[in-house]
Short mmCIF file of C-alpha atoms in Angstrom, two decimals:
data_model
loop_
_atom_site.label_atom_id
_atom_site.label_comp_id
_atom_site.label_asym_id
_atom_site.label_seq_id
_atom_site.Cartn_x
_atom_site.Cartn_y
_atom_site.Cartn_z
CA MET R 1 29.29 47.29 -20.08
CA SER R 2 32.98 47.93 -20.53
CA THR R 3 33.60 44.18 -20.75
CA GLY R 4 31.47 43.94 -23.92
CA THR R 5 30.82 40.30 -24.75
CA ARG R 6 34.13 39.15 -23.32
CA PRO R 7 33.58 37.22 -20.08
CA VAL R 8 34.95 37.74 -16.62
CA VAL R 9 36.58 34.75 -14.89
CA VAL R 10 36.41 34.71 -11.10
CA LYS R 11 38.43 32.36 -8.91
CA VAL R 12 36.72 31.82 -5.57
CA GLY R 13 38.73 30.34 -2.71
CA GLY R 14 37.01 28.56 0.14
CA SER R 15 38.81 30.79 2.64
CA THR R 16 36.91 33.84 1.36
CA LEU R 17 33.46 32.35 1.91
CA GLY R 18 31.58 32.84 5.14
CA GLU R 19 28.44 34.21 6.74
CA ALA R 20 29.21 37.85 5.86
CA ASP R 21 30.62 37.05 2.42
CA THR R 22 29.13 38.94 -0.53
CA THR R 23 30.62 36.87 -3.34
CA ALA R 24 27.38 35.13 -4.35
CA ALA R 25 25.48 38.42 -4.24
CA ASP R 26 28.19 40.11 -6.32
CA LEU R 27 28.14 37.29 -8.88
CA ALA R 28 24.37 37.54 -9.20
CA ALA R 29 24.59 41.34 -9.49
CA LEU R 30 27.15 41.09 -12.31
CA GLN R 31 24.90 38.63 -14.12
CA ARG R 32 21.94 41.03 -13.82
CA GLU R 33 24.17 43.77 -15.26
CA GLY R 34 24.74 41.59 -18.31
CA VAL R 35 28.33 40.70 -17.49
CA PRO R 36 29.07 37.09 -18.56
CA VAL R 37 30.88 35.39 -15.66
CA VAL R 38 32.65 32.04 -15.33
CA VAL R 39 33.49 30.92 -11.79
CA VAL R 40 36.34 28.56 -10.91
CA HIS R 41 36.48 27.42 -7.28
CA GLY R 42 38.85 25.67 -4.92
CA GLY R 43 38.04 23.88 -1.69
CA GLY R 44 41.26 22.88 0.04
CA LYS R 45 40.02 23.30 3.60
CA VAL R 46 36.93 21.17 2.95
CA ILE R 47 39.09 18.53 1.27
CA ASN R 48 41.39 18.44 4.30
CA ARG R 49 38.43 17.90 6.62
CA TRP R 50 37.03 15.03 4.56
CA LEU R 51 40.42 13.40 4.13
CA ASP R 52 40.77 13.49 7.92
CA LEU R 53 37.34 11.92 8.29
CA HIS R 54 38.46 9.08 6.00
CA GLY R 55 41.80 8.66 7.78
CA ILE R 56 43.79 9.81 4.75
CA GLU R 57 46.86 11.94 5.44
CA SER R 58 47.13 15.31 3.67
CA ARG R 59 50.61 15.59 2.15
CA PHE R 60 52.06 18.36 0.00
CA VAL R 61 55.12 18.50 -2.25
CA ARG R 62 56.20 21.90 -3.60
CA GLY R 63 52.88 23.29 -2.46
CA LEU R 64 50.80 20.74 -4.38
CA ARG R 65 48.60 18.10 -2.77
CA VAL R 66 49.89 14.56 -3.20
CA THR R 67 46.87 12.73 -4.63
CA ASP R 68 46.82 8.95 -4.67
CA GLN R 69 43.68 7.12 -5.79
CA ALA R 70 42.11 7.13 -2.33
CA ALA R 71 42.71 10.86 -1.97
CA LEU R 72 41.48 11.50 -5.51
CA ASP R 73 38.13 9.88 -4.72
CA VAL R 74 37.67 12.33 -1.84
CA VAL R 75 38.94 15.33 -3.83
CA VAL R 76 36.51 14.69 -6.69
CA ALA R 77 33.58 14.07 -4.35
CA VAL R 78 34.26 17.25 -2.39
CA LEU R 79 35.08 19.58 -5.29
CA ALA R 80 32.59 18.39 -7.90
CA GLY R 81 29.94 17.52 -5.30
CA LEU R 82 29.85 19.35 -1.98
CA VAL R 83 31.67 22.59 -2.79
CA ASN R 84 30.39 23.02 -6.33
CA THR R 85 26.75 22.36 -5.48
CA ALA R 86 26.85 24.60 -2.41
CA LEU R 87 28.28 27.50 -4.45
CA VAL R 88 25.66 27.06 -7.18
CA ALA R 89 22.96 27.08 -4.50
CA GLU R 90 24.37 30.28 -2.93
CA ILE R 91 24.33 32.03 -6.30
CA ALA R 92 20.73 30.88 -6.88
CA ALA R 93 19.71 32.16 -3.44
CA ALA R 94 21.18 35.54 -4.39
CA GLY R 95 19.05 35.65 -7.53
CA GLY R 96 21.54 34.33 -10.07
CA ARG R 97 21.35 31.46 -12.55
CA ALA R 98 24.33 29.09 -12.36
CA ALA R 99 25.21 25.56 -13.41
CA GLY R 100 27.84 23.41 -11.77
CA LEU R 101 30.30 21.37 -13.77
CA ALA R 102 33.74 19.84 -13.49
CA GLY R 103 36.56 19.88 -16.00
CA PRO R 104 35.67 16.50 -17.54
CA ASP R 105 32.15 17.71 -18.46
CA GLY R 106 32.16 18.31 -22.19
CA GLY R 107 35.88 17.62 -22.17
CA THR R 108 36.33 21.18 -20.93
CA VAL R 109 39.63 20.83 -19.04
CA LEU R 110 42.09 18.38 -20.54
CA ALA R 111 45.22 17.50 -18.60
CA GLU R 112 48.17 15.19 -18.20
CA GLN R 113 49.84 13.82 -15.10
CA MET R 114 52.33 16.36 -13.79
CA ASP R 115 54.75 14.21 -11.78
CA PRO R 116 54.48 10.59 -10.59
CA GLU R 117 55.65 11.76 -7.15
CA LEU R 118 52.44 13.77 -6.86
CA GLY R 119 50.13 10.96 -7.98
CA ARG R 120 46.92 11.99 -9.74
CA VAL R 121 47.82 15.67 -10.01
CA GLY R 122 47.43 17.26 -13.42
CA ARG R 123 48.86 19.91 -15.69
CA VAL R 124 46.36 21.59 -18.02
CA THR R 125 47.01 20.77 -21.67
CA ALA R 126 43.92 22.40 -23.19
CA VAL R 127 40.68 24.16 -22.27
CA ARG R 128 37.75 23.57 -24.61
CA THR R 129 35.39 26.49 -24.24
CA GLU R 130 32.32 25.25 -26.14
CA LEU R 131 30.30 24.18 -23.09
CA LEU R 132 31.24 27.31 -21.14
CA GLU R 133 30.25 29.52 -24.08
CA ALA R 134 26.95 27.65 -24.57
CA LEU R 135 26.00 28.18 -20.93
CA LEU R 136 26.93 31.86 -21.08
CA ALA R 137 24.90 32.28 -24.27
CA ALA R 138 21.92 30.78 -22.43
CA GLY R 139 22.31 33.32 -19.61
CA VAL R 140 23.71 30.75 -17.19
CA MET R 141 26.87 31.20 -15.11
CA PRO R 142 29.23 28.19 -15.30
CA VAL R 143 30.71 27.18 -11.93
CA LEU R 144 33.72 24.98 -12.62
CA ALA R 145 35.41 22.48 -10.29
CA PRO R 146 39.15 22.07 -11.04
CA ILE R 147 39.21 18.42 -12.07
CA GLY R 148 40.94 17.49 -15.31
CA LEU R 149 40.44 14.68 -17.81
CA ASP R 150 43.44 12.80 -19.19
CA ALA R 151 43.83 11.03 -22.52
CA ASP R 152 42.82 7.68 -20.98
CA GLY R 153 39.64 9.02 -19.42
CA GLY R 154 41.21 9.29 -15.98
CA LEU R 155 40.58 12.11 -13.54
CA LEU R 156 43.28 14.48 -12.28
CA ASN R 157 43.35 16.95 -9.41
CA ILE R 158 44.50 20.38 -10.67
CA ASN R 159 45.37 23.55 -8.79
CA ALA R 160 42.28 25.78 -9.06
CA ASP R 161 44.35 28.94 -9.52
CA THR R 162 46.02 27.41 -12.56
CA VAL R 163 42.68 26.31 -14.01
CA ALA R 164 41.28 29.82 -13.60
CA GLY R 165 44.20 31.31 -15.50
CA GLU R 166 43.94 28.81 -18.33
CA VAL R 167 40.17 29.26 -18.60
CA ALA R 168 40.60 33.05 -18.74
CA ARG R 169 43.27 32.65 -21.40
CA ALA R 170 41.19 30.25 -23.52
CA LEU R 171 38.10 32.48 -23.33
CA ALA R 172 40.11 35.66 -24.07
CA ALA R 173 38.44 37.01 -20.94
CA ALA R 174 38.16 40.73 -20.25
CA SER R 175 39.11 40.19 -16.61
CA LEU R 176 40.44 37.55 -14.25
CA VAL R 177 39.74 38.19 -10.58
CA PHE R 178 41.20 36.15 -7.72
CA LEU R 179 39.26 36.51 -4.46
CA THR R 180 41.72 35.70 -1.68
CA ASP R 181 42.19 36.19 2.05
CA VAL R 182 44.95 38.84 1.68
CA PRO R 183 44.76 42.45 0.38
CA GLY R 184 46.66 41.57 -2.81
CA VAL R 185 50.30 41.03 -3.70
CA LEU R 186 52.43 42.34 -0.82
CA ASP R 187 55.86 43.92 -0.95
CA GLY R 188 58.76 43.14 1.38
CA ASP R 189 57.21 45.34 4.07
CA ARG R 190 53.88 43.49 3.83
CA ALA R 191 52.20 46.47 2.16
CA PRO R 192 49.83 45.77 -0.77
CA LEU R 193 51.07 46.74 -4.21
CA PRO R 194 48.58 48.37 -6.61
CA ARG R 195 50.31 46.80 -9.62
CA VAL R 196 53.14 44.38 -10.41
CA THR R 197 54.71 43.74 -13.80
CA ARG R 198 56.20 40.46 -14.99
CA GLU R 199 59.67 41.80 -14.20
CA GLU R 200 58.63 42.82 -10.69
CA VAL R 201 57.07 39.40 -10.14
CA ALA R 202 60.39 37.77 -11.08
CA ARG R 203 62.28 40.05 -8.70
CA LEU R 204 59.87 39.57 -5.78
CA SER R 205 59.78 35.80 -6.35
CA ALA R 206 63.59 35.57 -6.38
CA ALA R 207 63.64 37.49 -3.10
CA GLY R 208 61.10 35.11 -1.57
CA VAL R 209 58.51 37.90 -1.18
CA ILE R 210 56.06 36.20 -3.54
CA ALA R 211 55.93 32.58 -2.43
CA GLY R 212 53.67 29.73 -1.38
CA GLY R 213 50.04 29.93 -2.42
CA MET R 214 50.50 33.35 -4.02
CA MET R 215 52.79 31.96 -6.72
CA PRO R 216 50.18 30.01 -8.74
CA LYS R 217 47.81 32.99 -8.52
CA VAL R 218 50.42 35.39 -9.88
CA GLU R 219 51.47 32.94 -12.59
CA ALA R 220 47.84 32.45 -13.63
CA CYS R 221 47.36 36.22 -13.77
CA LEU R 222 50.38 36.57 -16.04
CA ARG R 223 49.06 33.84 -18.33
CA ALA R 224 45.68 35.57 -18.58
CA ALA R 225 47.26 39.00 -19.05
CA GLU R 226 49.22 37.66 -22.04
CA ALA R 227 45.84 37.01 -23.70
CA GLY R 228 44.58 40.53 -22.97
CA ALA R 229 42.83 40.13 -19.64
CA THR R 230 43.04 42.61 -16.79
CA ALA R 231 44.11 40.30 -13.96
CA ARG R 232 43.59 41.28 -10.31
CA ILE R 233 44.18 39.69 -6.94
CA VAL R 234 41.82 41.17 -4.35
CA ASP R 235 40.74 40.61 -0.76
CA GLY R 236 37.52 38.62 -1.00
CA ARG R 237 36.83 39.15 2.70
CA GLN R 238 35.92 42.77 1.95
CA ALA R 239 32.26 43.45 1.21
CA HIS R 240 31.57 43.71 -2.54
CA ALA R 241 35.25 43.25 -3.40
CA LEU R 242 34.26 41.51 -6.63
CA LEU R 243 32.05 44.36 -7.82
CA ASP R 244 34.80 46.83 -6.99
CA ALA R 245 37.30 44.78 -9.01
CA VAL R 246 35.13 44.28 -12.10
CA LEU R 247 33.45 47.69 -11.98
CA PRO R 248 36.20 49.89 -10.47
CA GLY R 249 34.28 53.10 -11.11
CA ARG R 250 31.62 51.87 -8.71
CA ALA R 251 33.86 52.36 -5.69
CA GLY R 252 35.99 55.16 -7.08
CA ARG R 253 39.16 53.29 -6.19
CA PRO R 254 41.22 50.39 -7.58
CA ALA R 255 40.90 47.07 -5.82
CA GLY R 256 43.78 44.78 -4.88
CA THR R 257 46.76 44.24 -7.18
CA VAL R 258 46.76 44.29 -10.97
CA VAL R 259 49.24 41.69 -12.27
CA GLY R 260 50.88 41.99 -15.67
#
């Protein structure tokens, strides 16, 4: 494989999963091809639903979820429990071997509190790759929930896009692929761009073209690209989008937007 022994990191968003979704099948197919894959997942829509069920208001500041202790309990239960286990089960049903874990497992994702205004929201300070590498060496795909561990043993909610970028950077990944619900990074006319450089990202961000939930994805891509990864943002709603992104020769066409 062109990736050699360097892994591929895939960020899966809940909005890309559904009845016709091929992500689990693509992940299992990559594993059969001998491509080492680490999955990082989000789960914002599921979190919102469970917060509503518990009568906890969903609040956001600068695009980040305000996470007090009551909200954190729900976030951890949903991400490390419901969403993580369901994704592992989907990969298994597709013929893959995966293991679910959260950032605190093995001290994999270390973090510090970002801003008291946001509550228990974290900034990644380090990614320890030993557990991820041990699972990959055993032929098992790590599926990581974006929960961080602080210096006092406390848990922190971290943006999954950011975690994916830092994991890719720490692993010196060959590729970082974001599966989203848009065709890629869009220009001012809402047309997908095949590639954006750091300078173009700065220009499009200043013009408000790159904004909202796309910003952490683009920033994570740039972080991973600095460490040598090919970073792409692709439309995960398209059948076999992941295979097309990791194995571009398979489809004969580039997928989504390359960032960096």
